[in-house]
Amino acid sequence: MTLYMRLGGRPAIVDAVERLSSRLSHDTSFRDAAKELPEIWREDFSEFLIFLSGGAPFYDSSPISTLLSPLCPTDEAYDVLVDHLAAVLIGRTRSVRLEAEMRLMMEHVRPYIVSDGTAGNASGATLSQASNAVA
């Protein structure tokens, strides 16, 4: 069974991204960047998580670097984002294994979000390769 199914499928991921958006807007480390995340951001990030967790065969929306790099310019900010994501996706079940898989999935994406000056922006094809590495 895919991570997507164990997380609860599309409804659970879409709901989690809504709650994530709210959490980010109240977190002082994200307040400016996440003050007013548009609906398209929530839709695209939901679709990305659905794809990355194995619920869709491809991702055809905004590059993930475009969505998350403004929120996560540093590794520390990315860690906080992933902590919030874990809280909204896994929080109810408190499944250690599910959380570990979700964190590993997001760790494969880190180089495309937090630029060290060498990685650059990721394309959909490159993200597909990252998704295959998670699977």
Tab-separated table of C-alpha atoms in Angstrom:
chain	number	residue	atom	x	y	z
A	1	MET	CA	0.000	0.000	0.000
A	2	THR	CA	1.384	3.418	-0.952
A	3	LEU	CA	2.130	6.183	1.505
A	4	TYR	CA	-0.648	8.108	-0.221
A	5	MET	CA	-3.219	5.483	0.785
A	6	ARG	CA	-1.881	5.143	4.328
A	7	LEU	CA	-2.083	8.912	4.794
A	8	GLY	CA	-5.770	8.791	3.875
A	9	GLY	CA	-5.663	9.676	0.187
A	10	ARG	CA	-6.561	12.945	-1.507
A	11	PRO	CA	-9.094	14.174	1.090
A	12	ALA	CA	-6.612	13.794	3.950
A	13	ILE	CA	-3.783	15.479	2.051
A	14	VAL	CA	-5.926	18.397	0.862
A	15	ASP	CA	-7.224	18.892	4.416
A	16	ALA	CA	-3.698	18.708	5.807
A	17	VAL	CA	-2.439	21.361	3.373
A	18	GLU	CA	-5.304	23.671	4.405
A	19	ARG	CA	-4.299	23.233	8.048
A	20	LEU	CA	-0.620	23.625	7.132
A	21	SER	CA	-1.362	26.947	5.456
A	22	SER	CA	-3.060	28.163	8.612
A	23	ARG	CA	-0.214	26.951	10.844
A	24	LEU	CA	2.401	28.653	8.675
A	25	SER	CA	0.550	31.959	8.758
A	26	HIS	CA	0.633	31.834	12.581
A	27	ASP	CA	4.270	30.737	12.894
A	28	THR	CA	6.505	33.777	13.418
A	29	SER	CA	9.285	32.270	11.314
A	30	PHE	CA	6.942	32.076	8.286
A	31	ARG	CA	4.524	34.905	8.982
A	32	ASP	CA	5.751	37.273	6.269
A	33	ALA	CA	6.162	34.666	3.528
A	34	ALA	CA	3.034	32.692	4.473
A	35	LYS	CA	0.808	35.596	5.442
A	36	GLU	CA	-1.581	35.054	2.589
A	37	LEU	CA	-0.841	31.847	0.705
A	38	PRO	CA	-3.145	31.876	-2.317
A	39	GLU	CA	-5.551	29.068	-3.110
A	40	ILE	CA	-3.417	28.058	-6.090
A	41	TRP	CA	-0.471	27.498	-3.717
A	42	ARG	CA	-2.567	25.152	-1.576
A	43	GLU	CA	-3.844	23.319	-4.662
A	44	ASP	CA	-0.384	22.929	-6.185
A	45	PHE	CA	1.237	21.821	-2.925
A	46	SER	CA	-1.578	19.317	-2.366
A	47	GLU	CA	-1.047	17.919	-5.869
A	48	PHE	CA	2.688	17.712	-5.280
A	49	LEU	CA	2.239	15.760	-2.030
A	50	ILE	CA	-0.273	13.469	-3.734
A	51	PHE	CA	2.244	12.783	-6.511
A	52	LEU	CA	5.228	12.389	-4.190
A	53	SER	CA	3.411	9.982	-1.872
A	54	GLY	CA	2.372	7.720	-4.762
A	55	GLY	CA	-1.181	8.883	-5.412
A	56	ALA	CA	-0.651	10.288	-8.898
A	57	PRO	CA	1.519	9.148	-11.811
A	58	PHE	CA	2.835	12.653	-12.537
A	59	TYR	CA	2.945	16.205	-11.195
A	60	ASP	CA	2.046	18.920	-13.665
A	61	SER	CA	1.777	22.138	-11.651
A	62	SER	CA	4.128	24.845	-10.412
A	63	PRO	CA	7.698	23.700	-9.779
A	64	ILE	CA	8.067	22.753	-6.139
A	65	SER	CA	11.036	25.103	-5.845
A	66	THR	CA	8.742	27.973	-6.846
A	67	LEU	CA	6.223	26.959	-4.182
A	68	LEU	CA	8.514	26.289	-1.249
A	69	SER	CA	11.815	28.125	-1.762
A	70	PRO	CA	10.335	31.503	-0.735
A	71	LEU	CA	9.120	29.893	2.508
A	72	CYS	CA	12.277	27.882	3.150
A	73	PRO	CA	15.431	29.796	2.278
A	74	THR	CA	17.417	27.802	4.865
A	75	ASP	CA	17.682	24.225	6.063
A	76	GLU	CA	16.301	25.322	9.434
A	77	ALA	CA	13.181	26.815	7.832
A	78	TYR	CA	12.703	23.642	5.783
A	79	ASP	CA	12.957	21.545	8.955
A	80	VAL	CA	10.245	23.649	10.598
A	81	LEU	CA	8.030	23.317	7.504
A	82	VAL	CA	8.447	19.522	7.578
A	83	ASP	CA	7.658	19.503	11.316
A	84	HIS	CA	4.424	21.379	10.619
A	85	LEU	CA	3.630	19.027	7.743
A	86	ALA	CA	4.185	16.007	9.996
A	87	ALA	CA	1.896	17.512	12.616
A	88	VAL	CA	-0.985	18.029	10.176
A	89	LEU	CA	-0.534	14.795	8.203
A	90	ILE	CA	0.448	12.367	10.935
A	91	GLY	CA	-0.630	14.123	14.111
A	92	ARG	CA	-3.900	12.278	14.572
A	93	THR	CA	-2.533	8.778	14.070
A	94	ARG	CA	0.797	9.298	15.837
A	95	SER	CA	2.267	6.540	13.672
A	96	VAL	CA	6.043	6.647	14.053
A	97	ARG	CA	6.556	4.590	10.897
A	98	LEU	CA	4.237	6.762	8.804
A	99	GLU	CA	5.935	9.902	10.047
A	100	ALA	CA	9.384	8.477	9.286
A	101	GLU	CA	8.310	7.641	5.721
A	102	MET	CA	6.827	11.109	5.226
A	103	ARG	CA	9.987	12.765	6.553
A	104	LEU	CA	12.172	10.612	4.280
A	105	MET	CA	9.967	11.540	1.319
A	106	MET	CA	10.431	15.234	2.114
A	107	GLU	CA	14.163	14.788	2.683
A	108	HIS	CA	14.542	13.695	-0.943
A	109	VAL	CA	12.985	17.013	-1.971
A	110	ARG	CA	15.182	19.225	0.238
A	111	PRO	CA	17.910	19.864	-2.398
A	112	TYR	CA	15.301	21.329	-4.756
A	113	ILE	CA	13.963	23.711	-2.112
A	114	VAL	CA	16.958	24.893	-0.120
A	115	SER	CA	19.543	26.083	-2.599
A	116	ASP	CA	23.191	25.890	-1.672
A	117	GLY	CA	24.015	27.667	-4.889
A	118	THR	CA	24.757	24.492	-6.861
A	119	ALA	CA	21.424	22.687	-7.189
A	120	GLY	CA	19.392	25.382	-8.946
A	121	ASN	CA	15.703	24.942	-9.595
A	122	ALA	CA	14.209	21.540	-10.202
A	123	SER	CA	12.099	20.658	-13.183
A	124	GLY	CA	9.174	18.254	-13.131
A	125	ALA	CA	11.338	15.507	-14.636
A	126	THR	CA	13.972	15.899	-11.949
A	127	LEU	CA	11.289	15.776	-9.265
A	128	SER	CA	9.966	12.625	-10.873
A	129	GLN	CA	13.407	11.123	-10.420
A	130	ALA	CA	13.346	12.173	-6.748
A	131	SER	CA	9.937	10.562	-6.376
A	132	ASN	CA	11.252	7.325	-7.866
A	133	ALA	CA	14.092	7.378	-5.340
A	134	VAL	CA	11.513	7.532	-2.520
A	135	ALA	CA	9.483	4.622	-3.905
